XYZ file of C-alpha atoms in Angstrom:
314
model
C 0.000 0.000 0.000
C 0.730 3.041 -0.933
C -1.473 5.777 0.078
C -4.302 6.346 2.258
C -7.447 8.002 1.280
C -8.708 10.753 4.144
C -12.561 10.407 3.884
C -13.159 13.580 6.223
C -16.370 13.401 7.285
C -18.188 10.289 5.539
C -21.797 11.161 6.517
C -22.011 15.125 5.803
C -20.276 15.016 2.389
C -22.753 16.383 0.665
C -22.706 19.986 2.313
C -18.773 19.481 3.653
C -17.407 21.905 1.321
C -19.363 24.574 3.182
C -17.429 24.363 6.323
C -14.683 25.298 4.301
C -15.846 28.619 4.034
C -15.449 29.401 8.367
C -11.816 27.098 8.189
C -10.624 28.960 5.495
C -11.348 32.468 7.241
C -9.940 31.125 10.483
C -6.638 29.624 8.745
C -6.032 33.329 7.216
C -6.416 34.943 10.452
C -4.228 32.697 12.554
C -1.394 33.083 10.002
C -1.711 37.032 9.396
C -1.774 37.232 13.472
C 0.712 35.309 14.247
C 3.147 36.665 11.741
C 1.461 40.110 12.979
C 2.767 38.967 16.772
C 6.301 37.518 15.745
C 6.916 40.871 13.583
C 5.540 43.022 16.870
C 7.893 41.117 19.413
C 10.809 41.150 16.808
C 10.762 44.821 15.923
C 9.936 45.870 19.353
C 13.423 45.849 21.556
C 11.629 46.181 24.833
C 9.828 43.170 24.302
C 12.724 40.856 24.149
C 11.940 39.346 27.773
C 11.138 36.259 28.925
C 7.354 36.694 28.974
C 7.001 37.806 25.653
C 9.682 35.016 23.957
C 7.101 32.369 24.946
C 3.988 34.693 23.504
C 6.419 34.272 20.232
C 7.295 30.734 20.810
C 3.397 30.070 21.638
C 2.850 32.041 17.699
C 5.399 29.934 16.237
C 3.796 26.886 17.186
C 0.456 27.553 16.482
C 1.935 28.310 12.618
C 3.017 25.099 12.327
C 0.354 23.155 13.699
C -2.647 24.789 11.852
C -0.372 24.761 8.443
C 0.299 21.292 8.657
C -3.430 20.013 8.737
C -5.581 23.035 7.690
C -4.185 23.633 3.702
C -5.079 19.475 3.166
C -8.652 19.454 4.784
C -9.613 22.748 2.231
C -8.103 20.685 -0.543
C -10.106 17.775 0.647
C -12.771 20.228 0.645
C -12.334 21.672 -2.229
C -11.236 19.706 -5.029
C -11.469 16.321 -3.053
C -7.707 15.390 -3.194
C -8.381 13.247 -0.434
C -5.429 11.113 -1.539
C -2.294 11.222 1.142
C 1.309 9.153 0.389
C 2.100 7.043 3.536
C 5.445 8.855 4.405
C 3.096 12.353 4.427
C 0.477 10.705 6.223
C 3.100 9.482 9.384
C 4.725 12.967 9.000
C 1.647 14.840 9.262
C 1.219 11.970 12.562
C 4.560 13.065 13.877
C 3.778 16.867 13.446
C 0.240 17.055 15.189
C 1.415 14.800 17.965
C 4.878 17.050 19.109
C 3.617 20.397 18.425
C 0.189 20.051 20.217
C 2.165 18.384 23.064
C 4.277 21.439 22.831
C 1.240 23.926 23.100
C 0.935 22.484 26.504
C 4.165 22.155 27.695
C 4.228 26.199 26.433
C 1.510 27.090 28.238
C 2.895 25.305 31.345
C 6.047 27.261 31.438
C 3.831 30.263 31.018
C 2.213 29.182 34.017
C 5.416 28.871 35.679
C 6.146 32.562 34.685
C 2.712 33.936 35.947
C 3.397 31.945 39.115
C 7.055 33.543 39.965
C 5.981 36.884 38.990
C 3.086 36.992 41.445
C 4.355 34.658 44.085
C 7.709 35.190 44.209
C 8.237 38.987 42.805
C 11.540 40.021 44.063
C 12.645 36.946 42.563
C 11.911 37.159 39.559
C 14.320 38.391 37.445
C 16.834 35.745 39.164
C 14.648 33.068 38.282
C 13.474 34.132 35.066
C 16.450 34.721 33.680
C 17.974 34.411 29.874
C 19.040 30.678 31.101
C 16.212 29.922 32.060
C 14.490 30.630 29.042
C 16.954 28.736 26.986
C 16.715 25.814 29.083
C 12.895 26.026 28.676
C 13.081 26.186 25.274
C 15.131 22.755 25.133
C 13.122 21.768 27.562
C 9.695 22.094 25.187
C 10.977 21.003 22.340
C 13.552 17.456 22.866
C 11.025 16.259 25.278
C 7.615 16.605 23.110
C 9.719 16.162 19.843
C 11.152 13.208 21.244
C 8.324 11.154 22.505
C 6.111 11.819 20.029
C 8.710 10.475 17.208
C 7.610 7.263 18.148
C 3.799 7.212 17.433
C 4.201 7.301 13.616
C 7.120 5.139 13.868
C 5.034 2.083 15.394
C 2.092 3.186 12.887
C 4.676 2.576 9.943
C 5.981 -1.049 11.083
C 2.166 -2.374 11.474
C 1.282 -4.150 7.745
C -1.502 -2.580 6.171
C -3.362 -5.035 4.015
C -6.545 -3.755 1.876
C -7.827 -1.083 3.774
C -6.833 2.473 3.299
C -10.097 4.406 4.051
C -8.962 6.583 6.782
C -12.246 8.367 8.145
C -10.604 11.153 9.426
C -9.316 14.876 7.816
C -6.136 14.456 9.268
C -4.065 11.057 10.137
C -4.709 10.919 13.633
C -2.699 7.701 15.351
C -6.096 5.979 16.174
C -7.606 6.194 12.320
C -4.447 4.902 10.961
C -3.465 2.210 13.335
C -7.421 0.588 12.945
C -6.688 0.362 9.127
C -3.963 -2.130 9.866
C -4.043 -5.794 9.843
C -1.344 -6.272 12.690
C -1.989 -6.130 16.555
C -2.022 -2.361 17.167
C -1.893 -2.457 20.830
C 1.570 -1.004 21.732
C 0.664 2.126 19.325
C -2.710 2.413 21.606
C -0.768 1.717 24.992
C 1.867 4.318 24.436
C -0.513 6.919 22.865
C -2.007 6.451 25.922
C 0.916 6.655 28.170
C 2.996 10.000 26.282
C -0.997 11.582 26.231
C -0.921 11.655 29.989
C 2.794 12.093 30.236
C 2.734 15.074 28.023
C -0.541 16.712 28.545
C -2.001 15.371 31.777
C 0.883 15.736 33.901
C 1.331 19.533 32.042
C -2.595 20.367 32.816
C -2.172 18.928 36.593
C 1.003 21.340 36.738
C -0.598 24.281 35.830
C -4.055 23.637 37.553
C -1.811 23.588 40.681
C -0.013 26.448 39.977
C -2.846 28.718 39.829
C -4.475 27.622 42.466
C -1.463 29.112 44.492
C -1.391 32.425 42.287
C -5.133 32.801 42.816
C -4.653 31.839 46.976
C -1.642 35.021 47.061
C -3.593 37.203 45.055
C -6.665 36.912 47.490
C -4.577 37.785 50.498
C -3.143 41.202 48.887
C -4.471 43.760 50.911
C -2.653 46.888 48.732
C -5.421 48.651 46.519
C -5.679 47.542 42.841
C -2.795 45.303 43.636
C -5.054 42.089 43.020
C -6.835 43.119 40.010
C -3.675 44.206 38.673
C -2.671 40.441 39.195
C -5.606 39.079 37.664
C -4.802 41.096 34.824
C -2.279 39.789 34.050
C -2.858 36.025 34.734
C -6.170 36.643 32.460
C -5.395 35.983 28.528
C -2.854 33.204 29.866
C -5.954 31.329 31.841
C -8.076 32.270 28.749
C -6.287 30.320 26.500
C -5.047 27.548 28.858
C -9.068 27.016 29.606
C -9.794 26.858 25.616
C -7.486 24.703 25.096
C -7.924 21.790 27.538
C -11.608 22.089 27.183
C -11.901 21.723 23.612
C -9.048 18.632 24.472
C -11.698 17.328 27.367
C -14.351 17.476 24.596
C -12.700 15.753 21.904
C -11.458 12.610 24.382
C -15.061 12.306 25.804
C -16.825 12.321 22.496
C -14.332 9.603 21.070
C -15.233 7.335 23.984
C -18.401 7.713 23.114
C -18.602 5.996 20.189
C -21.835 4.875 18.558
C -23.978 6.985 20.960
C -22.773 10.239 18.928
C -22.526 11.032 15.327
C -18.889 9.871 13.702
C -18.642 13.420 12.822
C -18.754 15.433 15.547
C -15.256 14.492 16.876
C -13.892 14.858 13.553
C -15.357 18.162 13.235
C -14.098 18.912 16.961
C -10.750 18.171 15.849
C -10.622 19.989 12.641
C -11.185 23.372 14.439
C -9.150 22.740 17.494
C -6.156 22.293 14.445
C -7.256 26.197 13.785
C -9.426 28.315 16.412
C -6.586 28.048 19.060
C -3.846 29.168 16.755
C -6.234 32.048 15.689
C -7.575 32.685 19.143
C -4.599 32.883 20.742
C -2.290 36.208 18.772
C -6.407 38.098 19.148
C -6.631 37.406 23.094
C -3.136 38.544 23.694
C -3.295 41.050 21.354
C -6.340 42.515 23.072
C -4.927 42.154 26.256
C -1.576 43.679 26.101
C -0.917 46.706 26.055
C 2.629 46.494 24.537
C 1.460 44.131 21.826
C -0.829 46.635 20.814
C 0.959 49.685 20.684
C 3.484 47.509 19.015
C 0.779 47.020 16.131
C -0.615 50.360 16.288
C 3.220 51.464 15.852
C 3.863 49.153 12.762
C 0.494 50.503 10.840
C 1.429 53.651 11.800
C 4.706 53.215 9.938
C 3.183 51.237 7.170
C 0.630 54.297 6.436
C 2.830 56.578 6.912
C 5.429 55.047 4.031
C 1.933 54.610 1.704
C 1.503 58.583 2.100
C 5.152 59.240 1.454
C 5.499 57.164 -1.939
C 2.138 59.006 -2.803
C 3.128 62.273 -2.298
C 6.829 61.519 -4.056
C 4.379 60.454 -6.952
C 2.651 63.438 -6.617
């Protein structure tokens, strides 16, 4: 075998290509944010701290991970090239499984930021150092990059007979692994195990570490000083809530099975591929204050060079 075929969603093909339409609007605006929110951080010196590098890192990610899945579900979509070589198909595997781990092991080193910044403010800058970013870095990228290498390494030494109707949009370890004709109980086992390794013990982490921001914040007794702290905690816990939610949803409504539509997960997944990475630039974009002056600054610029190359026209 060859190829697979991704069948997207088998029982709504009729009127599919219309929720291209919303996923092709919410691809364009996670890319032009994102890029907007790496060219704000970049350009803007004073943003070159530890906070903002993982806001960038965070941007970075979600490029990748919408990019890699989004572009092939329109063309599925669209002109129904719902045909996918194997070696794609596992790379594509490897790809959603280490960046969305990495998502969450971002956000938990965000938490970790929030937490020393409120808890421990006089330490901060000791603890939050350039190191410590680097080793963060390393930290989210070997491990998730490096347990997730083997999920579409089992998937390619299982023997795939006949069967190449993946009922999926994306190759998702579980869609491919049924297709084969082998015993695919080690792939389930570990995707299992690295699933609560990489996002369970992140989520239980960060749960933890804002129960103890929320317990210091509600003993500050200096005016303003609490909302000030909730201020800042806010687009992190935003996005940390979206995002383990919309995870939450998609593992109940898998074990599920029968009792709910086959489509609704796959439709769950699709946009959790998307609306993250073009929820997350907006919230933070909203919500800070340098970010935003950082943007109004660049469109500033950007209009001002229009009227200039007018009026040398002129």
């Amino acid at each position: 075998m060859s190829h697979f075929m991704l069948i997207c969603f088998p029982n709504i093909q009729s009127w599919q290509h219309w929720l291209s339409i919303p996923l092709a609007l919410l691809l364009l605006s996670a890319i032009v944010a994102n890029i907007l929110i790496l060219a704000v951080i970049q350009r803007e010196l004073h943003l070159h701290v530890p906070m903002y590098y993982f806001i960038a890192l965070l941007a970075l990610l979600d490029l990748v991970m919408c990019l890699s899945t989004i572009p092939k579900i329109l063309g599925i979509l669209w002109f129904n090239w719902k045909v996918i070589d194997l070696h794609a198909c596992f790379l594509q595997m490897y790809i959603m499984n280490s960046f969305l781990a990495s998502q969450s092991a971002t956000f938990l080193v965000m938490a970790f930021d929030r937490y020393t910044a409120i808890c421990n403010p006089l330490h901060y800058t000791s603890i939050i150092s350039s190191s410590f970013v680097s080793k963060a870095f390393a930290f989210i990228l070997l491990r998730n990059l490096l347990l997730s290498l083997a999920h579409p390494v089992l998937a390619a030494r299982l023997p795939y007979c006949s069967r190449n109707i993946v009922e999926n949009c994306v190759c998702g370890v579980v869609s491919v692994t049924s297709l084969a004709c082998g015993d695919s109980t080690i792939n389930k086992l570990y995707q299992l195990a690295t699933g609560f390794i990489l996002l369970g013990i992140d989520f239980i982490c960060i749960s933890l570490s804002y129960c103890m921001i929320f317990r210091v914040v509600m003993k500050l007794q200096a005016e303003g000083a609490a909302a000030k702290a909730f201020s800042t905690c806010t687009p992190h816990f935003i996005l940390i809530s979206f995002f383990y939610t919309v995870l939450l949803v998609l593992i109940f409504t898998n074990t599920m099975g029968n009792k709910i539509p086959p489509d609704v997960p796959i439709l769950i997944n699709v946009f959790h591929f998307v609306v993250p990475s073009a929820m997350n630039p907006i919230v933070y974009g909203l919500r800070s204050k340098d970010i935003k002056q950082g943007i109004m600054k660049m469109i500033g610029k950007g209009n001002t060079h229009l009227n200039e190359k007018d009026n040398a026209t002129n």
